[in-house]
mmCIF file of C-alpha atoms and ligand atoms in Angstrom:
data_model
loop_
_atom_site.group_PDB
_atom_site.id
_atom_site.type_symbol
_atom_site.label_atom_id
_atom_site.label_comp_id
_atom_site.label_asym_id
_atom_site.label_seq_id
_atom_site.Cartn_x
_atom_site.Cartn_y
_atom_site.Cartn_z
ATOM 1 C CA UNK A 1 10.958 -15.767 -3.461
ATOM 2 C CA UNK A 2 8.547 -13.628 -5.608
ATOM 3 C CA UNK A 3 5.958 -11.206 -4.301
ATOM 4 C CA UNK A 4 3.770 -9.220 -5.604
ATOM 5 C CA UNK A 5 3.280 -5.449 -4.663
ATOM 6 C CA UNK A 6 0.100 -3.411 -5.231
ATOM 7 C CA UNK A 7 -0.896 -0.736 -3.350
ATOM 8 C CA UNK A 8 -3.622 2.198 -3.883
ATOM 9 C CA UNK A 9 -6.112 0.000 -5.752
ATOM 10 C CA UNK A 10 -8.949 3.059 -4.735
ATOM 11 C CA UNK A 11 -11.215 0.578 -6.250
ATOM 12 C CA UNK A 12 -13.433 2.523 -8.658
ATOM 13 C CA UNK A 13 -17.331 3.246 -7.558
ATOM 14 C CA UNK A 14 -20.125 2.587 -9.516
ATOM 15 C CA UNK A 15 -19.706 3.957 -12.490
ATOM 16 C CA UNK A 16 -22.527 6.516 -14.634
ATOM 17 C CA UNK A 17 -20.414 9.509 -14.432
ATOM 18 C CA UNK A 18 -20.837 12.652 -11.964
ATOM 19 C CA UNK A 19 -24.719 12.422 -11.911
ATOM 20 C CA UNK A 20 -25.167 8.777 -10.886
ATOM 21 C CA UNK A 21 -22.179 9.448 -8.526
ATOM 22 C CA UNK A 22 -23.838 12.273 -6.793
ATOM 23 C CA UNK A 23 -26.895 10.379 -5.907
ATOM 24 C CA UNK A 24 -25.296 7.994 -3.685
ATOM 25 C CA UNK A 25 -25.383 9.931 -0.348
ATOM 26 C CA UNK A 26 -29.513 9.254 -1.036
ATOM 27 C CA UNK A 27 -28.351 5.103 -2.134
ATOM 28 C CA UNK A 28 -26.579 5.245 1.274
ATOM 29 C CA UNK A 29 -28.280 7.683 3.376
ATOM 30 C CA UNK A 30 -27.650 10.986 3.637
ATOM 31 C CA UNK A 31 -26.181 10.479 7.189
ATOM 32 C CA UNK A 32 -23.598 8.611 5.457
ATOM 33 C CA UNK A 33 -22.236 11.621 4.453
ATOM 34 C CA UNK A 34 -22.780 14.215 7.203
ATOM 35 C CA UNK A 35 -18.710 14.398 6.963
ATOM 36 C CA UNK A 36 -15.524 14.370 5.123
ATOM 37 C CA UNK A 37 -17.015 11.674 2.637
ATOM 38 C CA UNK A 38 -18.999 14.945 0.921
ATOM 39 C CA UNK A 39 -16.174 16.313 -0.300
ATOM 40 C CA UNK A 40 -14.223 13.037 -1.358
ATOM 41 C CA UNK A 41 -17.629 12.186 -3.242
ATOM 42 C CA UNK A 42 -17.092 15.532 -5.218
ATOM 43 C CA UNK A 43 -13.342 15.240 -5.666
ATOM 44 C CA UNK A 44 -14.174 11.486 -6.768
ATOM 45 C CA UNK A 45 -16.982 12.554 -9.277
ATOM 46 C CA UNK A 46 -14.859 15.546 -10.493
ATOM 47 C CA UNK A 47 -11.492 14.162 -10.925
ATOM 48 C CA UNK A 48 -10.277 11.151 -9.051
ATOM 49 C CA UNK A 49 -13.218 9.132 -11.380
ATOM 50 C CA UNK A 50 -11.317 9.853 -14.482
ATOM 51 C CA UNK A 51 -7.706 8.605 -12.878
ATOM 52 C CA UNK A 52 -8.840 5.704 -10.788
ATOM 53 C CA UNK A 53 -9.587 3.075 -13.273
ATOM 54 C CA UNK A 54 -11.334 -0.542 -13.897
ATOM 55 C CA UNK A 55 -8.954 -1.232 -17.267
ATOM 56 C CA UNK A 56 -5.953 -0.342 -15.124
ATOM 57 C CA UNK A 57 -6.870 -2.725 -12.028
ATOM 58 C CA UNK A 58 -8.033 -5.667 -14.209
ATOM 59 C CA UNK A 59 -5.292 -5.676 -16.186
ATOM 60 C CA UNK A 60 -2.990 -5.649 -12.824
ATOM 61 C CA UNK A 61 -5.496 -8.394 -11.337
ATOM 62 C CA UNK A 62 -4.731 -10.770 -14.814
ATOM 63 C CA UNK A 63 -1.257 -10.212 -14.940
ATOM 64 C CA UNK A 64 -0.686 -11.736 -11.158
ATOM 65 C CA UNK A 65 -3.082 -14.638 -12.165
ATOM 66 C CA UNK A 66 -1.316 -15.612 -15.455
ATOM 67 C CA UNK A 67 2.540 -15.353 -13.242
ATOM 68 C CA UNK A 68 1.468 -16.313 -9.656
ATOM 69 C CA UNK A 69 3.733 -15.252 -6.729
ATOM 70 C CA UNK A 70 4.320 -16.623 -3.848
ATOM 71 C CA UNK A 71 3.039 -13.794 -1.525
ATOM 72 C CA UNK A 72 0.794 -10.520 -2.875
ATOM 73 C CA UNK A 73 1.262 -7.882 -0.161
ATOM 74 C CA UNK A 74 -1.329 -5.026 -0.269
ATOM 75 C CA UNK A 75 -0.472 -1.510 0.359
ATOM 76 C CA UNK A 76 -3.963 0.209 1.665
ATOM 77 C CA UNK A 77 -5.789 2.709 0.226
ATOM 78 C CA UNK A 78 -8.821 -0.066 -1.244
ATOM 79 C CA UNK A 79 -11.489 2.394 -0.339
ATOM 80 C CA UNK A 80 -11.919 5.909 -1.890
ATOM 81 C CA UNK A 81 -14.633 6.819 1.106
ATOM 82 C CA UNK A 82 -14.549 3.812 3.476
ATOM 83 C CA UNK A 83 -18.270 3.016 2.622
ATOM 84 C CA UNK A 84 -19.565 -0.543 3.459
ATOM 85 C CA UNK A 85 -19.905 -1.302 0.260
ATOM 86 C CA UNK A 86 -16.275 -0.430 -0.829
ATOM 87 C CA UNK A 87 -14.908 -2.962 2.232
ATOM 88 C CA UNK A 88 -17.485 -5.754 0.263
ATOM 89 C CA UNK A 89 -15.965 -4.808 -2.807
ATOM 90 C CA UNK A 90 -12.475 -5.192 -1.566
ATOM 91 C CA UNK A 91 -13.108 -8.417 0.242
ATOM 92 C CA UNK A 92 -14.472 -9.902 -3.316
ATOM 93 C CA UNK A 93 -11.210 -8.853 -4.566
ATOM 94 C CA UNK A 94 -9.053 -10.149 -1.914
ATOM 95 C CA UNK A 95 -10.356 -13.390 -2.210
ATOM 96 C CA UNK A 96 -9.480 -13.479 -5.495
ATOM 97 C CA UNK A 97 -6.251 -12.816 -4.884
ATOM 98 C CA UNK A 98 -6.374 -15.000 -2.177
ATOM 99 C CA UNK A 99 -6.787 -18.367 -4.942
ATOM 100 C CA UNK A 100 -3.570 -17.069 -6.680
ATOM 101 C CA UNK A 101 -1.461 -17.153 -3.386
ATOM 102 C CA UNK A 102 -1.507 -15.921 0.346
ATOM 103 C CA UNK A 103 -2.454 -12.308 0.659
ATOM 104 C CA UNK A 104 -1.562 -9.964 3.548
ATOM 105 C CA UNK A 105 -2.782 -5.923 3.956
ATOM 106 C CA UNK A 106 -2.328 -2.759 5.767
ATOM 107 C CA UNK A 107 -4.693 -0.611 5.454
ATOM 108 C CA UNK A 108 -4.200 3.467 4.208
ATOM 109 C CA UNK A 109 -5.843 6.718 4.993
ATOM 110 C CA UNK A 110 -8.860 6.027 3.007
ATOM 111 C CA UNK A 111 -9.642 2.881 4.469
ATOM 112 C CA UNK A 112 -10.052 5.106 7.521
ATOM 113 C CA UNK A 113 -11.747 7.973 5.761
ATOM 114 C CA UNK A 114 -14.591 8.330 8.342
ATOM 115 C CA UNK A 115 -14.244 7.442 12.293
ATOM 116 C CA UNK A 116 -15.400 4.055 13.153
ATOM 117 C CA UNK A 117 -15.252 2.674 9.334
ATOM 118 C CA UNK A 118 -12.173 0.818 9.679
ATOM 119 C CA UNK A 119 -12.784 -0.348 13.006
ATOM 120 C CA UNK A 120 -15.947 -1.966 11.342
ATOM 121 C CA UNK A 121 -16.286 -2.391 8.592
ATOM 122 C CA UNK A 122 -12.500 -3.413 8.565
ATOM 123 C CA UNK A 123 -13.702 -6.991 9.893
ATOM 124 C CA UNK A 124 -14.001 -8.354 6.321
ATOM 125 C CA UNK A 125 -10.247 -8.016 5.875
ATOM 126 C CA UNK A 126 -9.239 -10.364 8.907
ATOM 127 C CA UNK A 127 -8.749 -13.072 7.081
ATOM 128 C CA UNK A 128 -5.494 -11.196 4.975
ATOM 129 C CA UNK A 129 -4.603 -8.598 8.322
ATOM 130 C CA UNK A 130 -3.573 -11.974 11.111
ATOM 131 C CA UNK A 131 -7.050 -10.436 12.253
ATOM 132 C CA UNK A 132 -5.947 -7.071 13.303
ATOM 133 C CA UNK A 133 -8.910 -4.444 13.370
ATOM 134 C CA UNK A 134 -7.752 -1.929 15.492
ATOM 135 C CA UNK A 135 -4.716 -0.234 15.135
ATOM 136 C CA UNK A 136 -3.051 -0.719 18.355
ATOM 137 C CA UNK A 137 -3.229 -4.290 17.914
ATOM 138 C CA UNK A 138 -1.186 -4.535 14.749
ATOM 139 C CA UNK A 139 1.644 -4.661 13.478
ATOM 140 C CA UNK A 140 1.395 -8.314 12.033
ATOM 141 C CA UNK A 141 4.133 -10.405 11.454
ATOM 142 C CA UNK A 142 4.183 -12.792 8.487
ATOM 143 C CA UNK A 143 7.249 -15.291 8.622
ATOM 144 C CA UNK A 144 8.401 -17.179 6.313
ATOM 145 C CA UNK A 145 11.259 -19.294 7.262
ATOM 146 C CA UNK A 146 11.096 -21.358 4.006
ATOM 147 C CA UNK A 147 12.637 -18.371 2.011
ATOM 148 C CA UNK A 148 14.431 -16.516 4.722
ATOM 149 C CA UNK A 149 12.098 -13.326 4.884
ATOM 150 C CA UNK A 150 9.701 -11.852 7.668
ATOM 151 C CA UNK A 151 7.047 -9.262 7.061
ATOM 152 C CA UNK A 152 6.107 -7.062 9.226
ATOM 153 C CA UNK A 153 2.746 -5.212 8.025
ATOM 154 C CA UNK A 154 2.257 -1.359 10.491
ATOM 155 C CA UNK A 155 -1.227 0.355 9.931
ATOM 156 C CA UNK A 156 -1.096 3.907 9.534
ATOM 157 C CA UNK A 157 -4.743 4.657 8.872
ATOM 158 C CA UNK A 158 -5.827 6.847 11.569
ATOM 159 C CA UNK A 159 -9.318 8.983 10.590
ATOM 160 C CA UNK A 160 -8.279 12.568 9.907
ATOM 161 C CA UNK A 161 -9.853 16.018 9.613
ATOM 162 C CA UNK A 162 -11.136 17.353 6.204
ATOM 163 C CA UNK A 163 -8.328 18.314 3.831
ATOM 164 C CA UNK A 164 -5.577 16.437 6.134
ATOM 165 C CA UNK A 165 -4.501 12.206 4.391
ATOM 166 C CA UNK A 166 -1.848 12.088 6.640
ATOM 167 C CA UNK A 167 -1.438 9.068 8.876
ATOM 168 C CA UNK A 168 0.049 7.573 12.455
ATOM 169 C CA UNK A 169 2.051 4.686 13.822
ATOM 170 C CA UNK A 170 1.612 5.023 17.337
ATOM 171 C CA UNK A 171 3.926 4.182 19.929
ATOM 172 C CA UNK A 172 2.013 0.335 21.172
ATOM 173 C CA UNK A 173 3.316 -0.386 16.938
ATOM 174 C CA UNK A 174 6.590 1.067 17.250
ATOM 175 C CA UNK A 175 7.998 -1.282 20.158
ATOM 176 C CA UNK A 176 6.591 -4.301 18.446
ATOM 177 C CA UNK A 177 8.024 -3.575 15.481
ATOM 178 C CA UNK A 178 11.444 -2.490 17.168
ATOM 179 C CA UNK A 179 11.162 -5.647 19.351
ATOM 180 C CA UNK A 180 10.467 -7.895 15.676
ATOM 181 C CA UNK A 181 13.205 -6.095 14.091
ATOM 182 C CA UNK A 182 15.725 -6.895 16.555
ATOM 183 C CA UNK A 183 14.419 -10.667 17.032
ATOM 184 C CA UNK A 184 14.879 -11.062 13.114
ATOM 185 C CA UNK A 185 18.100 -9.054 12.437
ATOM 186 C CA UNK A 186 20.761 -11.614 10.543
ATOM 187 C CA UNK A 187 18.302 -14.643 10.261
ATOM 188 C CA UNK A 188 15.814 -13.100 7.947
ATOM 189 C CA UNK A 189 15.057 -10.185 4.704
ATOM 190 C CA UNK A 190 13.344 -8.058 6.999
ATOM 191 C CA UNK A 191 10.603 -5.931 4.784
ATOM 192 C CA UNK A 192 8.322 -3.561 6.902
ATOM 193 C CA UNK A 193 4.932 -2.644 4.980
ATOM 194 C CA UNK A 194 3.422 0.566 5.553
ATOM 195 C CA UNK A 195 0.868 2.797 3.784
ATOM 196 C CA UNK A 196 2.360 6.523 4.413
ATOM 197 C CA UNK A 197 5.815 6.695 3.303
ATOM 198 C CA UNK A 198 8.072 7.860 6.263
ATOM 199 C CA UNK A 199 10.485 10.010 4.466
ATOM 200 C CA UNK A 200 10.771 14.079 5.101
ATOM 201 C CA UNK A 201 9.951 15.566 1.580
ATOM 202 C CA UNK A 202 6.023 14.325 1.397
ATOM 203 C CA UNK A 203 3.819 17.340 1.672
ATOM 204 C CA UNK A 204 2.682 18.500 5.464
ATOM 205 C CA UNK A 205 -1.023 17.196 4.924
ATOM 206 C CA UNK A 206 0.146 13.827 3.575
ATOM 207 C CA UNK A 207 2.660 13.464 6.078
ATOM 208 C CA UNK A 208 3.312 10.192 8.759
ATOM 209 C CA UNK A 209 3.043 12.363 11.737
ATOM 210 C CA UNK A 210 5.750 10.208 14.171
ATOM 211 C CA UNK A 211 7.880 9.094 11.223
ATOM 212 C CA UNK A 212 10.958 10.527 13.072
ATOM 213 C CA UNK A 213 10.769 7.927 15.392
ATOM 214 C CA UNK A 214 10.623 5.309 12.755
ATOM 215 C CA UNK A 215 13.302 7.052 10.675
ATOM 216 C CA UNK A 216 14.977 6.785 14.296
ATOM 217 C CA UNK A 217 14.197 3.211 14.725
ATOM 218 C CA UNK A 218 15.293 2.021 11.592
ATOM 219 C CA UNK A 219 18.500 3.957 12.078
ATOM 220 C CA UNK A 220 19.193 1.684 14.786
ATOM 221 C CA UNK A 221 17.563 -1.562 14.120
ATOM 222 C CA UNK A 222 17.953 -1.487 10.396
ATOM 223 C CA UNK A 223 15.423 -3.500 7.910
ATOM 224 C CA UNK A 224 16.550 -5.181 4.488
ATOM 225 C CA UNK A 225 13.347 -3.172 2.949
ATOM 226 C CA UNK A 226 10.815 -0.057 3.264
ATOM 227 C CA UNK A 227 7.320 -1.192 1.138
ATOM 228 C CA UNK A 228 4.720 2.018 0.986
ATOM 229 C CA UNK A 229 2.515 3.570 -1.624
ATOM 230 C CA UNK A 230 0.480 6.627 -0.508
ATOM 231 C CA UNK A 231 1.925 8.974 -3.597
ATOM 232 C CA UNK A 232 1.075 7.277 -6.471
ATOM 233 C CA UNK A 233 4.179 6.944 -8.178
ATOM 234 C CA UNK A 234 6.809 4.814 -8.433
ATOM 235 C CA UNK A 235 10.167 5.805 -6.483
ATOM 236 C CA UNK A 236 12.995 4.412 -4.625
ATOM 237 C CA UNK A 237 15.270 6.065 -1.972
ATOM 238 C CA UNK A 238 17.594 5.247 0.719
ATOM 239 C CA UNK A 239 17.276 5.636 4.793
ATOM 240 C CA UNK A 240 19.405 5.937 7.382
ATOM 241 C CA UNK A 241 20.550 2.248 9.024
ATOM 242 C CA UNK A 242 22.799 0.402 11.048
ATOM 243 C CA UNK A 243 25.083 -0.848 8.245
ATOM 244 C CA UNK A 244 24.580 1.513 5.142
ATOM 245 C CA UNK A 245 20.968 2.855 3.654
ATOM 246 C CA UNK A 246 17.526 1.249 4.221
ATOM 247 C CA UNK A 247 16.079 0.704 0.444
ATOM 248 C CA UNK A 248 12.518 2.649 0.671
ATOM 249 C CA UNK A 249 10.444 1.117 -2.151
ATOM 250 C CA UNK A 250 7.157 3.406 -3.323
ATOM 251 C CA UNK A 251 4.605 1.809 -5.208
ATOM 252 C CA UNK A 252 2.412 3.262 -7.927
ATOM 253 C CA UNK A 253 -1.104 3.140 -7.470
ATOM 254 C CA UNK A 254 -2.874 -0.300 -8.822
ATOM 255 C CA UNK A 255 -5.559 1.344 -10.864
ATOM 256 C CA UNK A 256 -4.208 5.008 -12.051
ATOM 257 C CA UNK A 257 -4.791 6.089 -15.431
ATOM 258 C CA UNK A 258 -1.932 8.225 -15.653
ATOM 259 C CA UNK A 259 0.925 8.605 -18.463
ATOM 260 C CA UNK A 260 3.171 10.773 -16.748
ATOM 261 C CA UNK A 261 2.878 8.769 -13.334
ATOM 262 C CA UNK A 262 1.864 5.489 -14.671
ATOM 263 C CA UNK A 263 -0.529 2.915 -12.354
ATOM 264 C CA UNK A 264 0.815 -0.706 -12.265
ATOM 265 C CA UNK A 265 2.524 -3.086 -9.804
ATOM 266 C CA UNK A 266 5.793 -4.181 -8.641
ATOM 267 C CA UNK A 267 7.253 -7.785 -8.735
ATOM 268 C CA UNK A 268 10.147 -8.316 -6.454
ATOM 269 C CA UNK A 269 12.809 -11.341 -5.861
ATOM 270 C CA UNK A 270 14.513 -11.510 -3.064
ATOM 271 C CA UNK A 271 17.196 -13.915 -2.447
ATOM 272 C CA UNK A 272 18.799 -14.283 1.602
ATOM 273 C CA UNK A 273 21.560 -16.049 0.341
ATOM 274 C CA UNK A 274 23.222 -14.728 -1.206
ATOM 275 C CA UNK A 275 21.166 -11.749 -0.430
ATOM 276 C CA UNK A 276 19.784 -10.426 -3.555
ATOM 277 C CA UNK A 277 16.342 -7.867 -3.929
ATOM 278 C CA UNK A 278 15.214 -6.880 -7.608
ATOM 279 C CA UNK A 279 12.267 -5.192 -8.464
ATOM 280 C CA UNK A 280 10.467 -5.386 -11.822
ATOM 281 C CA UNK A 281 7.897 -2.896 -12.284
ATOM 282 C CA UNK A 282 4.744 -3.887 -13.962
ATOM 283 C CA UNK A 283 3.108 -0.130 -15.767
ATOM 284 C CA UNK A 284 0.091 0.257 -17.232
ATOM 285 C CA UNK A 285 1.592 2.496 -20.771
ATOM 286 C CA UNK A 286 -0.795 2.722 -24.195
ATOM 287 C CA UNK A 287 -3.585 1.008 -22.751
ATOM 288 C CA UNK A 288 -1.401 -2.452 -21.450
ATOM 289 C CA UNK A 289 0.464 -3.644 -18.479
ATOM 290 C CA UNK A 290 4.019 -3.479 -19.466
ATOM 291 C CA UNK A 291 7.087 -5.377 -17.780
ATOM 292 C CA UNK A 292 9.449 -2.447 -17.130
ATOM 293 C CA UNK A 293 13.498 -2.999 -16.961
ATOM 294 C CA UNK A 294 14.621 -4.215 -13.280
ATOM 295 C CA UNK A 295 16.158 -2.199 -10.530
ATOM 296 C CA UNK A 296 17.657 -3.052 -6.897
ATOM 297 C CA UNK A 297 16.052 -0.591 -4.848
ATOM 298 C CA UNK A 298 17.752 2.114 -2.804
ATOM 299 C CA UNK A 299 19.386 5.727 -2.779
ATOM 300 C CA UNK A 300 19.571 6.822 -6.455
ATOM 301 C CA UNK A 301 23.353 7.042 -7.253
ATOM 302 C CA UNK A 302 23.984 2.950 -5.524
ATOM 303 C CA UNK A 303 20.370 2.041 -7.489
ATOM 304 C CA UNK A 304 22.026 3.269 -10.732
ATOM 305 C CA UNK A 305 24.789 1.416 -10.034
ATOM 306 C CA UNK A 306 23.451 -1.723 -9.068
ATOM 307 C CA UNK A 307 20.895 -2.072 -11.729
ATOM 308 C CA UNK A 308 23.522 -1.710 -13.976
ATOM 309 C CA UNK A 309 24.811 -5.024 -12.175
ATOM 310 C CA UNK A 310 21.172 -6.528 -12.317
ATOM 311 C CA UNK A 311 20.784 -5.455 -15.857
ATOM 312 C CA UNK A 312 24.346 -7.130 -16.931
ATOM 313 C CA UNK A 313 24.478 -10.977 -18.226
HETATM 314 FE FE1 FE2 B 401 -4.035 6.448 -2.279
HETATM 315 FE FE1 FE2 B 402 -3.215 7.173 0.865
#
């Protein structure tokens, strides 16, 4: 099976440069941004403009459409400020995806930027969330017996104070996704999907705030794969499981300009039997999407060692 990873697409806003940016709170009404979406319209006009990118996202968008997968999971974080408009946008794009192959979402912190935008404006994404809208009614289960691999999409995208992109399971999510772990353990690939990466070393303000107990959970339920994106760069890393490490996999973001941490997209196989996961990252380096060389995902020492294995004849 082949699926296709992108994650922190932050779709661009109009574009004209700072001035035309700054006069959308009187576009939208200035109500629409009696909140945090003031400062994330200066921080997008000042800096996150120049990194978030059309070239970068199209060029991810044509490379699934020429090599179609057989699922595209989204990582969150469409939105920059969780304006209507931005859900419209991302609902064109979904669709899009959506006549390449079946598309399922979580949704990240910016996606929830404001109270109440999710919760409604969120609607448009039903068709690619199982129809999950509020948060204590996910996580979603995709199953796909054909290939031997569940997915089990969490949403972490909880509005949060000003300065704060950090994000919350919740404990309603946590036994359904204990209770979908256990019920899949041995018969499927088990990959969880999450926006906020649940490991100890992201800084306080970007933090999952109850990852412990999902570090805890999938100490003792175990999963065959971690998905997030959040950070913006590409990483891999190892969790504590049942039977040996849980391979995290971090995305890079779908549209970031970026030379040092490189935008792009992740393709991954995954085999049950025998039970094989590579991952072949797609980068956006000197203005193209480039095929980068495979890896099988986990701590960093076994990852060496097994790409070496992947990367052998
Ligand atoms: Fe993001
Ligand atoms: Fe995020």
């Amino acid at each position: 099976m082949e699926i296709a990873f992108l994650t922190d697409l932050h779709l661009p806003l109009p574009a004209g440069g700072p001035a035309a940016l700054l006069r959308l709170p009187w576009t939208f009404g200035p109500r629409a941004f009696a909140n945090k979406r003031a400062s994330g319209l200066l921080s997008w006009a000042l800096r996150r403009s120049r990194r978030h990118r059309h070239e970068v996202l199209d060029a991810v968008l044509a490379d699934i459409a020429r090599d179609p997968p057989d699922l595209i999971l989204v990582g969150g974080d469409l939105c920059n400020l969780a304006l209507p408009e931005e859900f419209e946008a991302a609902r064109e794009l979904l669709e899009r995806l959506d006549g390449i192959a079946p598309v399922r979402l979580v949704p990240g912190n910016h996606d929830a930027y404001v109270p109440g935008a999710l919760e409604t404006y969120g609607r448009l994404w039903a068709p690619w969330t199982e129809g999950r809208v509020v948060r204590d009614d996910w996580p979603w289960l995709c199953d796909l017996p054909q290939y031997g691999v569940a997915v089990i999409g969490l949403s972490t995208a909880v509005p949060r104070p000003w300065g704060d992109a950090g994000g919350e399971i919740g404990e309603a999510q946590l036994r359904r996704l204990e209770e979908a772990l256990a019920a899949f353990a041995g018969e499927r690939l088990r990959v969880v999907l999450l926006h906020h990466p649940p490991h100890e070393r992201t800084s306080a303000h970007k933090r999952l705030a109850d990852r412990r107990a999902l570090l805890d959970l999938l100490a003792r339920r175990g999963a065959e794969l971690v998905l997030c994106g959040h950070l913006h760069r590409l990483e891999t890393d190892g969790l504590p499981g049942p039977d040996g490490p849980v391979p995290l996999l971090q995305g890079p973001s779908a549209s970031q300009l970026d030379e040092r941490r490189p935008g792009g997209y992740l393709r991954l196989r995954l085999a049950a039997a025998p039970r094989r996961l590579v991952v072949e990252p797609r980068l956006f380096r000197d203005g193209a999407l480039r095929a980068e060389g495979p890896f099988t995902p986990g701590p960093p020492a076994a990852a060496a060692a097994r790409t070496a294995e992947v990367a052998a004849p």
